[in-house]
PDB file of C-alpha atoms in Angstrom:
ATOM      1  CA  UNK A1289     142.695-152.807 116.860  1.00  0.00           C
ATOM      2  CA  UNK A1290     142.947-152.862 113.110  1.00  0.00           C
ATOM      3  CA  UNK A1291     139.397-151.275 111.419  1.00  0.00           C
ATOM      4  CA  UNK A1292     139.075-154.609 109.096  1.00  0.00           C
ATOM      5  CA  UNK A1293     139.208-156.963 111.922  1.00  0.00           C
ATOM      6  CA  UNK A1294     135.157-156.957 111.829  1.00  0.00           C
ATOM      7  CA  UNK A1295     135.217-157.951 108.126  1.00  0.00           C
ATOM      8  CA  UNK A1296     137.578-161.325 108.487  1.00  0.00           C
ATOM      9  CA  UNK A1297     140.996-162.441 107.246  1.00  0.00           C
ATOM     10  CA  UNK A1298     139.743-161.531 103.858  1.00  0.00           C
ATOM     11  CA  UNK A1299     138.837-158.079 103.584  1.00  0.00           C
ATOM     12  CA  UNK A1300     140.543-155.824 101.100  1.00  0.00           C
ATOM     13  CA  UNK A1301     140.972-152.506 100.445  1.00  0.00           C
ATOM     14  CA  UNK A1302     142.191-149.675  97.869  1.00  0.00           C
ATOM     15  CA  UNK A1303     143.109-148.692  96.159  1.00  0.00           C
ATOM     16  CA  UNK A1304     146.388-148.854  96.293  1.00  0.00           C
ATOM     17  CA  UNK A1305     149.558-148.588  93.901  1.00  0.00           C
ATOM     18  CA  UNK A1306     152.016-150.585  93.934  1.00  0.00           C
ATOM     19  CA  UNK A1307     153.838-148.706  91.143  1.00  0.00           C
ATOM     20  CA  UNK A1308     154.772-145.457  89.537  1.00  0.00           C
ATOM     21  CA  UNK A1309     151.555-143.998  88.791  1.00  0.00           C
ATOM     22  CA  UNK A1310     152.631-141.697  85.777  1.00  0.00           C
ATOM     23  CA  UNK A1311     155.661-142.223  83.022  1.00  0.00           C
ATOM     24  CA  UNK A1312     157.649-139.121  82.606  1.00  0.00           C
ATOM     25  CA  UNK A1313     158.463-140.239  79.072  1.00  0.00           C
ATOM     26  CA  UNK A1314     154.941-141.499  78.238  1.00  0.00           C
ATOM     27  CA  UNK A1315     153.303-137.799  79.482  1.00  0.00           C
ATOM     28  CA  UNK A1316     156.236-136.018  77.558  1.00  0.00           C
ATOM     29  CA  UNK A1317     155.377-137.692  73.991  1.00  0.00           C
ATOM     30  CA  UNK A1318     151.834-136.380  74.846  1.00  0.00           C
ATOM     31  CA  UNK A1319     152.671-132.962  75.399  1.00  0.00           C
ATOM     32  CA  UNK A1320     154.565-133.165  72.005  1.00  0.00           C
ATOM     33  CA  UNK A1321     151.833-134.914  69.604  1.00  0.00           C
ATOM     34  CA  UNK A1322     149.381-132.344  71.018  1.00  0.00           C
ATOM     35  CA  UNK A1323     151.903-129.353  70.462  1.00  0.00           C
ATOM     36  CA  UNK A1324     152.369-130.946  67.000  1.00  0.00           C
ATOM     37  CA  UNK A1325     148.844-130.980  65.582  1.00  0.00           C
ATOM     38  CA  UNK A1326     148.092-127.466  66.892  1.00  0.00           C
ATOM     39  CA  UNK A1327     145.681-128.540  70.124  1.00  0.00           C
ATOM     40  CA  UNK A1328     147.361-126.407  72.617  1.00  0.00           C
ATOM     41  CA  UNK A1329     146.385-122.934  73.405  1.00  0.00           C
ATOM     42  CA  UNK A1330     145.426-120.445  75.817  1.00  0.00           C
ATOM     43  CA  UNK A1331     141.407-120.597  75.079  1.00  0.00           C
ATOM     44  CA  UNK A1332     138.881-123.054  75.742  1.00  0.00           C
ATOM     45  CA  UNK A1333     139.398-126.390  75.008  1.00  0.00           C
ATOM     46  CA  UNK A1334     143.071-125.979  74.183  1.00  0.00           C
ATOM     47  CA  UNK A1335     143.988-124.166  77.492  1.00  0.00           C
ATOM     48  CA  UNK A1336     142.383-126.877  79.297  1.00  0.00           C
ATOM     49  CA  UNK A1337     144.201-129.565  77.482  1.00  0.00           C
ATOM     50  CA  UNK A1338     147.016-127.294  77.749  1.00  0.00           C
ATOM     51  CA  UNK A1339     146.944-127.539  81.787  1.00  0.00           C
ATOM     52  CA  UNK A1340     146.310-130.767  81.619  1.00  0.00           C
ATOM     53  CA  UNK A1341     148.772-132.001  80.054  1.00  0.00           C
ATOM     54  CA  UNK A1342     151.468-129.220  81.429  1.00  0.00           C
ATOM     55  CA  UNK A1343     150.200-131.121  85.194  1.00  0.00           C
ATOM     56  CA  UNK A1344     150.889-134.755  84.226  1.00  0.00           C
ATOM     57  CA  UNK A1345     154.800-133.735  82.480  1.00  0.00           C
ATOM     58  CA  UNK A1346     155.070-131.671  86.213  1.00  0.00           C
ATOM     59  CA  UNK A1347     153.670-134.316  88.098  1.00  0.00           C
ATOM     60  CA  UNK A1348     156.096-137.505  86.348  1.00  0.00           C
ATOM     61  CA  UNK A1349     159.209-135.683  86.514  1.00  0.00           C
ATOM     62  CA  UNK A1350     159.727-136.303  90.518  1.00  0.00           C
ATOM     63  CA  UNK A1351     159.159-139.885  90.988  1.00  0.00           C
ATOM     64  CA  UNK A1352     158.964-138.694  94.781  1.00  0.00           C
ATOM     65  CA  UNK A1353     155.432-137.247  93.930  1.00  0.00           C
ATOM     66  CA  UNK A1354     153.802-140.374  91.974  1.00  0.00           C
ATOM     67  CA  UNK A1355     152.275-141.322  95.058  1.00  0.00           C
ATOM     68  CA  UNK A1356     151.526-138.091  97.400  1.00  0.00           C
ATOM     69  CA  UNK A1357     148.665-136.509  98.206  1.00  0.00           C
ATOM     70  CA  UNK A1358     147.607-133.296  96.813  1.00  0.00           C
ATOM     71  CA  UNK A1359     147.004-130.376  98.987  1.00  0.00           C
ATOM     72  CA  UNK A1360     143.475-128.074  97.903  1.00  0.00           C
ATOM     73  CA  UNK A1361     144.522-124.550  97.484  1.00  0.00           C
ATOM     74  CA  UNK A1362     141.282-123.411  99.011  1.00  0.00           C
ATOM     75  CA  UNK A1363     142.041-125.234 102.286  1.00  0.00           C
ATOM     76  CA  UNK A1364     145.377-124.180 102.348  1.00  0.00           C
ATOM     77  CA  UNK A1365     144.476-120.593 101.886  1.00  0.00           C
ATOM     78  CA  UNK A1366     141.724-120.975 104.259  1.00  0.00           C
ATOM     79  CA  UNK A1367     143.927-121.931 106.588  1.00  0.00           C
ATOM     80  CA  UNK A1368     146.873-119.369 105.924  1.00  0.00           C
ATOM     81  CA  UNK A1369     144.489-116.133 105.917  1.00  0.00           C
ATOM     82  CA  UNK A1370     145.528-115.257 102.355  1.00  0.00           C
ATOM     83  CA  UNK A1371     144.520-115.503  99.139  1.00  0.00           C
ATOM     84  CA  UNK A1372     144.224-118.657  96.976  1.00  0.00           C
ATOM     85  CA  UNK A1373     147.453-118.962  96.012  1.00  0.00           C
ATOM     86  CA  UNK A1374     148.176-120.323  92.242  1.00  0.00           C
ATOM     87  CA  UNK A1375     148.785-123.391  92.178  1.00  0.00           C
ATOM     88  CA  UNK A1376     152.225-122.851  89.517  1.00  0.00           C
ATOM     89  CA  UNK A1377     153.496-120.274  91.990  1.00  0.00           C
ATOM     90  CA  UNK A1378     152.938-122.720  95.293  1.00  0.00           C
ATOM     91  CA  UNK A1379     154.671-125.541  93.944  1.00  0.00           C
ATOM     92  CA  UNK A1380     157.886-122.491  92.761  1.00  0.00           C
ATOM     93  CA  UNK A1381     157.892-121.521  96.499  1.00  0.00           C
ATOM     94  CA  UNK A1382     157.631-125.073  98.132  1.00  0.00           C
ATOM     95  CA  UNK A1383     160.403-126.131  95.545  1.00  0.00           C
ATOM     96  CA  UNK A1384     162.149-123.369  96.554  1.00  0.00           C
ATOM     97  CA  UNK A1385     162.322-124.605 100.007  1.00  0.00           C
ATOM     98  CA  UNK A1386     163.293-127.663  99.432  1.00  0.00           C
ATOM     99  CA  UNK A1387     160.228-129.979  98.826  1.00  0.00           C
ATOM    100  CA  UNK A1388     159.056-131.655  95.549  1.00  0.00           C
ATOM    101  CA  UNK A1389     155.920-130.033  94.055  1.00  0.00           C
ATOM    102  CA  UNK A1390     153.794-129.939  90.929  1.00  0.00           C
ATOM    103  CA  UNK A1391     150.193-129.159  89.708  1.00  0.00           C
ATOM    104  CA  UNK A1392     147.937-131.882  90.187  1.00  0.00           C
ATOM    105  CA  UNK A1393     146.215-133.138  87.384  1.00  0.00           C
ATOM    106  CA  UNK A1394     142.842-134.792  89.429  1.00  0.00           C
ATOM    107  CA  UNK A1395     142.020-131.141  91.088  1.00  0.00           C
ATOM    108  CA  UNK A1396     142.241-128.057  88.904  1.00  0.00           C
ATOM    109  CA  UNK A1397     142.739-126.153  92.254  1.00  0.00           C
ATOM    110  CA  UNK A1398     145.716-128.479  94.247  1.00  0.00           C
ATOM    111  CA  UNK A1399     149.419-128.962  94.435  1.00  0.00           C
ATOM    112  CA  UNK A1400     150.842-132.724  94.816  1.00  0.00           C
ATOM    113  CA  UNK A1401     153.762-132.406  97.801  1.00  0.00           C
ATOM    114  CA  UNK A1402     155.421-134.197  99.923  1.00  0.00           C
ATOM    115  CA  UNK A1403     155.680-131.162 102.362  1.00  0.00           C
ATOM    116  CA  UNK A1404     153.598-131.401 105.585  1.00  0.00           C
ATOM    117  CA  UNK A1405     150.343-129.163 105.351  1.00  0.00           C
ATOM    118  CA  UNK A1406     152.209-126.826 108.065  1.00  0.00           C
ATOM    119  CA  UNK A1407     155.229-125.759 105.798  1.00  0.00           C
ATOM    120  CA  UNK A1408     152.333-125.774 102.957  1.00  0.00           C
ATOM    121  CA  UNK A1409     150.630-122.930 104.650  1.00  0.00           C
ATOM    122  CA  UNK A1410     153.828-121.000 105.441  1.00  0.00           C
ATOM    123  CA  UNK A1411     154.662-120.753 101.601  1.00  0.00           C
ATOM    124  CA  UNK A1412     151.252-119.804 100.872  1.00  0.00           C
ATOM    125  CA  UNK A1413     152.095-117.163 102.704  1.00  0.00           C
ATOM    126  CA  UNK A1414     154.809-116.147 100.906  1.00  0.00           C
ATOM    127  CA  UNK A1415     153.395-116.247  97.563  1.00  0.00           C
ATOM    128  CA  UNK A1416     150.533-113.747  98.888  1.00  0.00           C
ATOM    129  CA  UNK A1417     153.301-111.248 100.025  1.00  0.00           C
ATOM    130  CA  UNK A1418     155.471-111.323  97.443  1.00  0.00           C
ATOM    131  CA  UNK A1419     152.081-110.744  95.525  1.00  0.00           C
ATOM    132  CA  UNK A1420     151.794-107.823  97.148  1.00  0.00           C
ATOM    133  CA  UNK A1421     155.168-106.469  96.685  1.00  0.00           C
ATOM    134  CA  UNK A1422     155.307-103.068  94.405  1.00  0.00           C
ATOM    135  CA  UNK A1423     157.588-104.009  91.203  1.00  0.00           C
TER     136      UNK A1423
END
């Protein structure tokens, strides 16, 4: 049976989106007033705005990610028996097998994919060899 039939006809639940969740142009224009006035860096506050906003521009420019899940890089390390793979370098190899991917900007640590957690841990993989790859 359903899980709300305890809780009547009018139970609810979320949330849920019924609508693109980011707006490539709106996280673009972002990127570009901050670049502007100087507030992007690779120290401190600036780096962090930096990632940030370099996650939402990554994360609006496939519509087919507005509304997946992210995938911890911890877990999916865990899982593969490698290290944490970055999360810039994950997304590169899962893109480069065929599946949308991007930084996540709600966890500093997680990729947003459509790819099931299986081919996930296979390009973790990956990245750690090529990692270890002399040259």
């Amino acid at each position: 049976g359903c899980l709300l039939e305890p809780f009547g006809a009018d139970a609810v639940a979320g949330p849920l989106w019924a609508g693109p969740l980011h707006s490539a142009a709106t996280a673009a224009a972002m990127r570009a007033d901050a670049e502007s006035r100087g507030w992007l860096g690779d120290r401190g506050h600036a780096r962090r705005l930096t990632r940030l906003l370099d996650a939402l521009v990554a994360e609006s420019e496939d519509a087919a990610l507005d509304a997946t899940l992210f995938k911890s890089l911890d877990d999916v390390a865990r899982r593969a028996g490698v290290r944490t793979p970055g999360r810039g370098e994950l997304a590169a190899e899962l893109k480069k097998r065929g599946w949308s991917a991007a930084p996540t900007h709600v966890e500093g640590k997680a990729v947003k994919t459509g790819a099931p957690f299986s081919v996930v841990v296979a390009a973790a993989r990956a990245v750690d060899a090529a990692s270890k790859r002399p040259g």
